[in-house]
PDB file of C-alpha atoms in Angstrom:
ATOM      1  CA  UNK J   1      11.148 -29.362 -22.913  1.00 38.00           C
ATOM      2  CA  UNK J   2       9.244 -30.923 -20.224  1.00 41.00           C
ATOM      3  CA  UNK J   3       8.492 -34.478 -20.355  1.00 44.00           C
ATOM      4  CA  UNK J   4       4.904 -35.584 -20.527  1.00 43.00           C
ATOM      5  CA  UNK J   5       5.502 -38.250 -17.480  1.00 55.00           C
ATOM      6  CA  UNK J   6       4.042 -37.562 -13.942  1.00 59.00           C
ATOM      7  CA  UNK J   7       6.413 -37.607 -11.168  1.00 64.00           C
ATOM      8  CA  UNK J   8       6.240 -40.778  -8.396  1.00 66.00           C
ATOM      9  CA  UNK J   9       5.791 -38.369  -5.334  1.00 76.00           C
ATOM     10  CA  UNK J  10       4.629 -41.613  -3.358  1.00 74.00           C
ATOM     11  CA  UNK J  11       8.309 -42.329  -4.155  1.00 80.00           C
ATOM     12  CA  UNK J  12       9.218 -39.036  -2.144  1.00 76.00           C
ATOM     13  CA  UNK J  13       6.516 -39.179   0.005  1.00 87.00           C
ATOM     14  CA  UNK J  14       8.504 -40.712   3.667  1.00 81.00           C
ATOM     15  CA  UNK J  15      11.371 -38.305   3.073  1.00 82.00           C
ATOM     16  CA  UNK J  16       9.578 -34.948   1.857  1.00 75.00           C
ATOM     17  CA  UNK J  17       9.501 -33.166   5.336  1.00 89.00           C
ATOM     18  CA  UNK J  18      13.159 -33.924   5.685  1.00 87.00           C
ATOM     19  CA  UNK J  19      14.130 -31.265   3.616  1.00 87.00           C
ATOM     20  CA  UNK J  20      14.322 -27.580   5.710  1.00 92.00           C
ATOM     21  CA  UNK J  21      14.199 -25.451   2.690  1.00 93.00           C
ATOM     22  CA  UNK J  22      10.472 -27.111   2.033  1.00 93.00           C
ATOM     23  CA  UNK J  23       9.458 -26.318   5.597  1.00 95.00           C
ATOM     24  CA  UNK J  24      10.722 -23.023   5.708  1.00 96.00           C
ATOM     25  CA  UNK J  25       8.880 -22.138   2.158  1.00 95.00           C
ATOM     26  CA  UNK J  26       5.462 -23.560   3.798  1.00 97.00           C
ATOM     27  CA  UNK J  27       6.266 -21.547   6.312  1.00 97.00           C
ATOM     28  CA  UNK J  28       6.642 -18.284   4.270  1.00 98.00           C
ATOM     29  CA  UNK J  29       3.765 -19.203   1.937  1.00 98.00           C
ATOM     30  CA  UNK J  30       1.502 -19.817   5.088  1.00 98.00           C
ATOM     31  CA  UNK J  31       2.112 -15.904   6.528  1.00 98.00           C
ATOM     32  CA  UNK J  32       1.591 -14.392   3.311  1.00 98.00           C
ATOM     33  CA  UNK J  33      -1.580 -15.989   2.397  1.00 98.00           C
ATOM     34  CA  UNK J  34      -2.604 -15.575   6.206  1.00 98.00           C
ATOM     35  CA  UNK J  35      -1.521 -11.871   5.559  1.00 97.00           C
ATOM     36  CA  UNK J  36      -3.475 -11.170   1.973  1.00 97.00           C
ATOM     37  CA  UNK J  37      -6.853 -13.155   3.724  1.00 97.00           C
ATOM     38  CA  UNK J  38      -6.909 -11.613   7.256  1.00 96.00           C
ATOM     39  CA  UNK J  39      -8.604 -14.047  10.063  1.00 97.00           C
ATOM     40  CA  UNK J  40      -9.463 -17.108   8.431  1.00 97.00           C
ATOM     41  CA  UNK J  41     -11.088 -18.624  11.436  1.00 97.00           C
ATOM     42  CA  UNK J  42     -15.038 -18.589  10.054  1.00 97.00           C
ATOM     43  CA  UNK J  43     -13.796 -20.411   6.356  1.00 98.00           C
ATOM     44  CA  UNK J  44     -13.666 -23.732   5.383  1.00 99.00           C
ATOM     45  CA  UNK J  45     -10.565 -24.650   3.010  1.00 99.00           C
ATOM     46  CA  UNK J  46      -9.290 -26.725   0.464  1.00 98.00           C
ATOM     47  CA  UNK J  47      -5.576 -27.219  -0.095  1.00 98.00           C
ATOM     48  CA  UNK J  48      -5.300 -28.221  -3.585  1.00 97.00           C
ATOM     49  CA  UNK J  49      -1.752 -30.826  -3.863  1.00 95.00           C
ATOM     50  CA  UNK J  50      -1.250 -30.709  -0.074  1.00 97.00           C
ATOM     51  CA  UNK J  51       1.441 -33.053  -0.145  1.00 96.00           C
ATOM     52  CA  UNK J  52       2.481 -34.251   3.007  1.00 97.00           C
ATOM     53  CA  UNK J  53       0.279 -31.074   4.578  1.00 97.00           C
ATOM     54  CA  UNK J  54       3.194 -28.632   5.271  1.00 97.00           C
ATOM     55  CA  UNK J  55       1.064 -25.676   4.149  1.00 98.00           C
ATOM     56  CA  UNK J  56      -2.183 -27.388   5.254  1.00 98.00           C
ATOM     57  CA  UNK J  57      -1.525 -27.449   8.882  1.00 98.00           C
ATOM     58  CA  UNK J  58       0.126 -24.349   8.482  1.00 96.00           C
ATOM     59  CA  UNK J  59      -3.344 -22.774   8.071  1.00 98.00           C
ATOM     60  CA  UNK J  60      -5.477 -25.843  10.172  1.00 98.00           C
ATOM     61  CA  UNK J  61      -5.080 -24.341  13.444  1.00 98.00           C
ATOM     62  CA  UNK J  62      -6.981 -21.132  12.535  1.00 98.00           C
ATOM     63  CA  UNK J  63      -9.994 -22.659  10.242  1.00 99.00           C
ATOM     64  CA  UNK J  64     -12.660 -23.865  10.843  1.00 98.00           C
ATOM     65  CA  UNK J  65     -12.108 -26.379   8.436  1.00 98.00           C
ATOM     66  CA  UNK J  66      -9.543 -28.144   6.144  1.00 98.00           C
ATOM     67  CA  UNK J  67      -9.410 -30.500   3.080  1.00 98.00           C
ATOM     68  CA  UNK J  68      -5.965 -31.845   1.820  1.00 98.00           C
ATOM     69  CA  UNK J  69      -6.135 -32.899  -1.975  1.00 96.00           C
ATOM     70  CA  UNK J  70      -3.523 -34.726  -3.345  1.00 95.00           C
ATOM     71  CA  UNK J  71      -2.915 -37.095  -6.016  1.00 91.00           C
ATOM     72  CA  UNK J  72      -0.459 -38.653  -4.397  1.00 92.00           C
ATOM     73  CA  UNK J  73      -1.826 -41.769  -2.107  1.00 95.00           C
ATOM     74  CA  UNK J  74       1.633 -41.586  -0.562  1.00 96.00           C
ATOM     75  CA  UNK J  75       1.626 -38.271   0.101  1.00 95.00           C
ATOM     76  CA  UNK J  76      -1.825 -38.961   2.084  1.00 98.00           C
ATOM     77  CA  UNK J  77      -0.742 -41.198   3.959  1.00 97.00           C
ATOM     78  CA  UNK J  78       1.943 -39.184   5.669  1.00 97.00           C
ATOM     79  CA  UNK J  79      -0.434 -36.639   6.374  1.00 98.00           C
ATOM     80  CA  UNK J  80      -2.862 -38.700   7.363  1.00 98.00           C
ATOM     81  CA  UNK J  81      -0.468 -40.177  10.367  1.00 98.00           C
ATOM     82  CA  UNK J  82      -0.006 -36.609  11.291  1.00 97.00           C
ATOM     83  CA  UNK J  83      -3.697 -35.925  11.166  1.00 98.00           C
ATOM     84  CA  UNK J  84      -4.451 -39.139  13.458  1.00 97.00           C
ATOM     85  CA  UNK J  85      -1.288 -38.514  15.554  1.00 97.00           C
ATOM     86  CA  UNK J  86      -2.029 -34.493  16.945  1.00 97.00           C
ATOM     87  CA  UNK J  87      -6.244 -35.928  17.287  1.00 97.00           C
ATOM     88  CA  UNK J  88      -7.187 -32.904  14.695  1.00 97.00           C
ATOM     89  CA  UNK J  89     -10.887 -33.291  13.945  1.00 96.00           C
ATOM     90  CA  UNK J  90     -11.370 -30.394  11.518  1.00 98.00           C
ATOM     91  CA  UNK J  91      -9.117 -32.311   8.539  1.00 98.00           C
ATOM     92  CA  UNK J  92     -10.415 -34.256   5.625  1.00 96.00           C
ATOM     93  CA  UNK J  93      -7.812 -36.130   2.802  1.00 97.00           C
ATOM     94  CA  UNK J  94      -9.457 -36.666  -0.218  1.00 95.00           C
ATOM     95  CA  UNK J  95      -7.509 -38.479  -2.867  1.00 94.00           C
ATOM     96  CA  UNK J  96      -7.478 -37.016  -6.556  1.00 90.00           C
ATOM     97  CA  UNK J  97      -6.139 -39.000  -9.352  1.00 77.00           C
ATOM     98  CA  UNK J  98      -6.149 -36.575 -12.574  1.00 68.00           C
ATOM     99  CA  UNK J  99      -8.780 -37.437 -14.230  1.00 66.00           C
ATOM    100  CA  UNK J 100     -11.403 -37.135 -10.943  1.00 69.00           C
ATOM    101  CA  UNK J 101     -10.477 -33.745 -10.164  1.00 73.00           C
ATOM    102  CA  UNK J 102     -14.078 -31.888 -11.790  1.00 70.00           C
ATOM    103  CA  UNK J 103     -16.102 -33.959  -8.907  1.00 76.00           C
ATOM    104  CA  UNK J 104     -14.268 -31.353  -6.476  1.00 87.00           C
ATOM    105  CA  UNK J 105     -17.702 -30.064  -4.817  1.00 88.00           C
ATOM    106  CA  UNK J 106     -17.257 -26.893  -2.816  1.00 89.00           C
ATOM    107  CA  UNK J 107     -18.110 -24.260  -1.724  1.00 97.00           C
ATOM    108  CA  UNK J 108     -15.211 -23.388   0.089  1.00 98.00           C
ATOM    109  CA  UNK J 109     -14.420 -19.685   1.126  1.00 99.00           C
ATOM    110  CA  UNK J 110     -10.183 -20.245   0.731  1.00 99.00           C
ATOM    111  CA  UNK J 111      -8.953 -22.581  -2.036  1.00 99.00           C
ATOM    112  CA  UNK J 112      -4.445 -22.307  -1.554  1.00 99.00           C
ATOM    113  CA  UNK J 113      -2.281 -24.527  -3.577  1.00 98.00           C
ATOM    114  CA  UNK J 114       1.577 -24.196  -2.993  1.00 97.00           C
ATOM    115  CA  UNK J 115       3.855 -25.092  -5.862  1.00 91.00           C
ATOM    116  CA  UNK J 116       1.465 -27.592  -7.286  1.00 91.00           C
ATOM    117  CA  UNK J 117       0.118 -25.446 -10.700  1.00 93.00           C
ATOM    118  CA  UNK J 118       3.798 -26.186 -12.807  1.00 83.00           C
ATOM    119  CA  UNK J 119       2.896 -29.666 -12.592  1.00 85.00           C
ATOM    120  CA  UNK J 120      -0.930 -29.252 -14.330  1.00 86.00           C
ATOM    121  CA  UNK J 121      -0.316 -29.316 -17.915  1.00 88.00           C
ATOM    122  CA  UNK J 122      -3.775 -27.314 -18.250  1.00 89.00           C
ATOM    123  CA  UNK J 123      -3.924 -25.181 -15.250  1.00 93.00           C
ATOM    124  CA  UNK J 124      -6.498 -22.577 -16.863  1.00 95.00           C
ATOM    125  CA  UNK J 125      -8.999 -25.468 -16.589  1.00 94.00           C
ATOM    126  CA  UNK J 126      -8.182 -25.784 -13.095  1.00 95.00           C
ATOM    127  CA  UNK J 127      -8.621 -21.953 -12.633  1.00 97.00           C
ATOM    128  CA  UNK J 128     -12.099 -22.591 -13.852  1.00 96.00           C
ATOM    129  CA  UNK J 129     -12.907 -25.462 -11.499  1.00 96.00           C
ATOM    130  CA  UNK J 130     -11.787 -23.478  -8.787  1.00 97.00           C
ATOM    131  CA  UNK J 131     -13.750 -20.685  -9.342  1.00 98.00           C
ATOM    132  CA  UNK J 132     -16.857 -22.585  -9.948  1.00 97.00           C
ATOM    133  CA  UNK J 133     -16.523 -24.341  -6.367  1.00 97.00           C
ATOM    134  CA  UNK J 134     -15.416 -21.254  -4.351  1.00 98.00           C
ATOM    135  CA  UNK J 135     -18.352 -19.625  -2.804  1.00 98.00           C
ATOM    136  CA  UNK J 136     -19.118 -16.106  -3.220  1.00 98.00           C
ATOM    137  CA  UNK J 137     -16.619 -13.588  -1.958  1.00 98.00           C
ATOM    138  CA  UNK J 138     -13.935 -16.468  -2.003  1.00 98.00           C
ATOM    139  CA  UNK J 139     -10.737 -16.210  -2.434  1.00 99.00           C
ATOM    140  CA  UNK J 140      -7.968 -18.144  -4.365  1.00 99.00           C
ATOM    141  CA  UNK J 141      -4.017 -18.429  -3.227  1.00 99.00           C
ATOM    142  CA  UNK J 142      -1.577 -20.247  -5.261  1.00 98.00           C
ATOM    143  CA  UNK J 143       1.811 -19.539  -4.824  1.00 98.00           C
ATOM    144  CA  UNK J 144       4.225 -20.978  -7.700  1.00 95.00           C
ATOM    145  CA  UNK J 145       8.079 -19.982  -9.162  1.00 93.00           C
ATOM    146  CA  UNK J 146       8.602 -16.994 -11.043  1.00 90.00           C
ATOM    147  CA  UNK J 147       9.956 -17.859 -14.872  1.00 84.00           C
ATOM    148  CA  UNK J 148      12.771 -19.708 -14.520  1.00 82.00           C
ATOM    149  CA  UNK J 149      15.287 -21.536 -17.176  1.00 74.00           C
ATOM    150  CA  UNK J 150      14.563 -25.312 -16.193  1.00 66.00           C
ATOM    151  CA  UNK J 151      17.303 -25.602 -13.384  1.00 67.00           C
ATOM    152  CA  UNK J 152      15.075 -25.428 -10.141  1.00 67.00           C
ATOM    153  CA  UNK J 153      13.954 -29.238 -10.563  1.00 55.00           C
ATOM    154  CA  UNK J 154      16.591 -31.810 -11.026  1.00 63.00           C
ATOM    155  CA  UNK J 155      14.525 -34.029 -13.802  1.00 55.00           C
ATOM    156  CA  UNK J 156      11.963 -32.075 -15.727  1.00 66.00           C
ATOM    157  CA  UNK J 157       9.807 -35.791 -15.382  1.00 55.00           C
ATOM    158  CA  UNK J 158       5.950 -33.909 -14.250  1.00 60.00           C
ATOM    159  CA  UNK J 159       7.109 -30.297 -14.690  1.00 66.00           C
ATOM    160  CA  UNK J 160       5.194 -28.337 -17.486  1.00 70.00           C
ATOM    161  CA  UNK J 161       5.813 -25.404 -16.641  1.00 68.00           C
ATOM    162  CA  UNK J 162       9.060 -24.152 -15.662  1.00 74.00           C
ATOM    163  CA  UNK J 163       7.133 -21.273 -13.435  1.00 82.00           C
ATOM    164  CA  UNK J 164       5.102 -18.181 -14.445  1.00 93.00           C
ATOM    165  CA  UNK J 165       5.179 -15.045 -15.326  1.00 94.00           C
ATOM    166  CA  UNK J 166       2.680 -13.068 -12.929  1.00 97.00           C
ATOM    167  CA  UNK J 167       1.013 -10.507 -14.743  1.00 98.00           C
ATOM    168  CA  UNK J 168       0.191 -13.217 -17.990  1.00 97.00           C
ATOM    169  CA  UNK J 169      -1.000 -15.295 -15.159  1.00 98.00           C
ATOM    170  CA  UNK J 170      -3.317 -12.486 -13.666  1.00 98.00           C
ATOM    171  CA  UNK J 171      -4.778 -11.994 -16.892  1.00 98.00           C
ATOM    172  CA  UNK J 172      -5.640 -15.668 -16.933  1.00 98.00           C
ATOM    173  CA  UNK J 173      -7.307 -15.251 -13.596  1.00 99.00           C
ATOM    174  CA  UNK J 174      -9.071 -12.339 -14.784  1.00 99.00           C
ATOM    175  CA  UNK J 175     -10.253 -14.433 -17.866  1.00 98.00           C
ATOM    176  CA  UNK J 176     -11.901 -17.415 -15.239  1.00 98.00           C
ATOM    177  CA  UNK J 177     -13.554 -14.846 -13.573  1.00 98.00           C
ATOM    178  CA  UNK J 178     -11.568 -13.359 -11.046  1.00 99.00           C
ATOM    179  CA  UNK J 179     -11.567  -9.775  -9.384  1.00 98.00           C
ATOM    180  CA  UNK J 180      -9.243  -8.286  -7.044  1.00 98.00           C
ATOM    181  CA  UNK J 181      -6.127  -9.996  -8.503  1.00 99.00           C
ATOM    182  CA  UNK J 182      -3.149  -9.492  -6.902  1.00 98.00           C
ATOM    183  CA  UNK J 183       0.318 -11.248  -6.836  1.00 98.00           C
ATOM    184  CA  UNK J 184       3.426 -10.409  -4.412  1.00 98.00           C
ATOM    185  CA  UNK J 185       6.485 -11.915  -3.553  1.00 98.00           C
ATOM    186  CA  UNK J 186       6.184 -14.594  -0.963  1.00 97.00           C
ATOM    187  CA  UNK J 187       9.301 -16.891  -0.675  1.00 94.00           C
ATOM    188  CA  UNK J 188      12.954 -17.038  -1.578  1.00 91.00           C
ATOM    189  CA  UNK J 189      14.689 -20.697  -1.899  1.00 87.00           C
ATOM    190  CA  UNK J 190      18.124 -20.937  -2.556  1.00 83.00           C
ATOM    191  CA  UNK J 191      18.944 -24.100  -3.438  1.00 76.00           C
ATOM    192  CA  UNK J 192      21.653 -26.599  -5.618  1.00 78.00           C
ATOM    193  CA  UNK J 193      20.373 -26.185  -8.968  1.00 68.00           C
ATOM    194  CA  UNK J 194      20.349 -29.079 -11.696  1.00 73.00           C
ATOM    195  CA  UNK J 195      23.573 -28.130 -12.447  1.00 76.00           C
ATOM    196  CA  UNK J 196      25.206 -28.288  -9.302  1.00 79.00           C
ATOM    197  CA  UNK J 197      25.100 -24.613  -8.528  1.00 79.00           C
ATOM    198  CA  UNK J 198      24.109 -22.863  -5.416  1.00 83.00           C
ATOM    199  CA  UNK J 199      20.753 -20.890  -7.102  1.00 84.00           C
ATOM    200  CA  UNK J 200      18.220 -18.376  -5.583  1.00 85.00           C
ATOM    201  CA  UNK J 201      14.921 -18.933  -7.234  1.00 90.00           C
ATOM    202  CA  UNK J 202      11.798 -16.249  -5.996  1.00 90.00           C
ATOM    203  CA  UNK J 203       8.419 -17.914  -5.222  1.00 96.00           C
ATOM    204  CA  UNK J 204       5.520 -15.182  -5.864  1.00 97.00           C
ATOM    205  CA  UNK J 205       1.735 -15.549  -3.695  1.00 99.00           C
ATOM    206  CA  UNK J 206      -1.422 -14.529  -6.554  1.00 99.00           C
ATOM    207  CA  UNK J 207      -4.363 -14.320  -5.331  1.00 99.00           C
ATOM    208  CA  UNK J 208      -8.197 -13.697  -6.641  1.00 99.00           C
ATOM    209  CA  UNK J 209     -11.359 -13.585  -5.285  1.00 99.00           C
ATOM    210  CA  UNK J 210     -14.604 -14.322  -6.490  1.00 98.00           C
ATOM    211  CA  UNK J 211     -17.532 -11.723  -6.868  1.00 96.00           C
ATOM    212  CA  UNK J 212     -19.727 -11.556  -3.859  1.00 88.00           C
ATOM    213  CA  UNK J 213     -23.342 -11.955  -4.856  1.00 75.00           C
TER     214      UNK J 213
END
């Protein structure tokens, strides 16, 4: 079972990018949101556990406007070099520990999150939040594993969820409020499992909107 513990990402944080198989799945993630939403250019978005901002700046050059959230001060901070480094002026960082995240304030038209929801022990409260500060006609993106038997992460330390099944998940988005729900395949990684084995694990894109009013 998965240990109650959070992972240390600041731990991770100065080597994270150095991995290809994390770029490439940004990368991957990035089209097929960019593919599901059309042209993002007019929306202002949050990227919900941005991490180092592989995804985020992924999608910064065609926004008008993006927030990285994190919890990890680490994290942050490697994205905020990046930020100050390429002069981008249409960035924010906001830091959220786990207990601040209900004073997210929207409204923001695009909420993504990459392979951040197996780490929220309650992620149908975080469904909620996110559909309360998406404005009208909004759309959510998370992208996460498909069920898996516990091998994708080398210590289960943070993960509570070891990935999802998509239709139970739709019908949780359905249940916060969401219409339009759709989910496709976005990503394969293939990777050295926890047991040493070469392993292909699939990476699936779901995404809702909320009701225009």
């Amino acid at each position: 079972m998965p240990g109650p513990e959070r992972r240390d990402f600041d731990k991770d944080a100065p080597t994270w990018d150095q991995e290809p198989k994390r770029l490439k799945l940004a990368r991957d993630v990035g089209s097929a949101i960019l593919q599901v939403v059309g042209d993002p250019s007019g929306m202002d978005v949050l990227d919900f556990g941005c991490g180092t901002g592989l995804l985020t700046l992924q999608l910064q050059p065609r926004v008008r406007s993006i927030t990285g959230a994190d919890s990890s001060r680490g994290m942050l901070d490697v994205l905020k070099g990046k930020v100050e480094g390429q002069g981008l002026s249409n960035m924010r960082l906001l830091h959220l520990d786990h207990e601040s995240r209900e004073a997210l304030q929207g409204p923001y038209h695009l909420i993504v999150s990459n392979m951040t929801l197996h780490h929220i022990p309650d992620f149908r409260t975080l469904l909620a939040l996110f559909f309360k500060i998406l404005a009208p006609g909004g759309r959510l993106c998370l992208s996460d594993l498909d069920p898996e038997d516990g091998r994708f992460h080398e210590s289960d330390v943070g993960v509570f969820h070891q990935g999802f099944d998509r239709e139970a998940l739709a019908g949780e988005f359905a249940r916060a409020g969401f219409e339009d729900v759709r989910h496709l395949t976005a990503a394969e990684m293939i990777k050295t499992d926890a047991t040493g084995q070469m392993s292909r694990f699939s990476i699936f894109l779901i995404t809702g909107q909320k009701e225009m009013k």
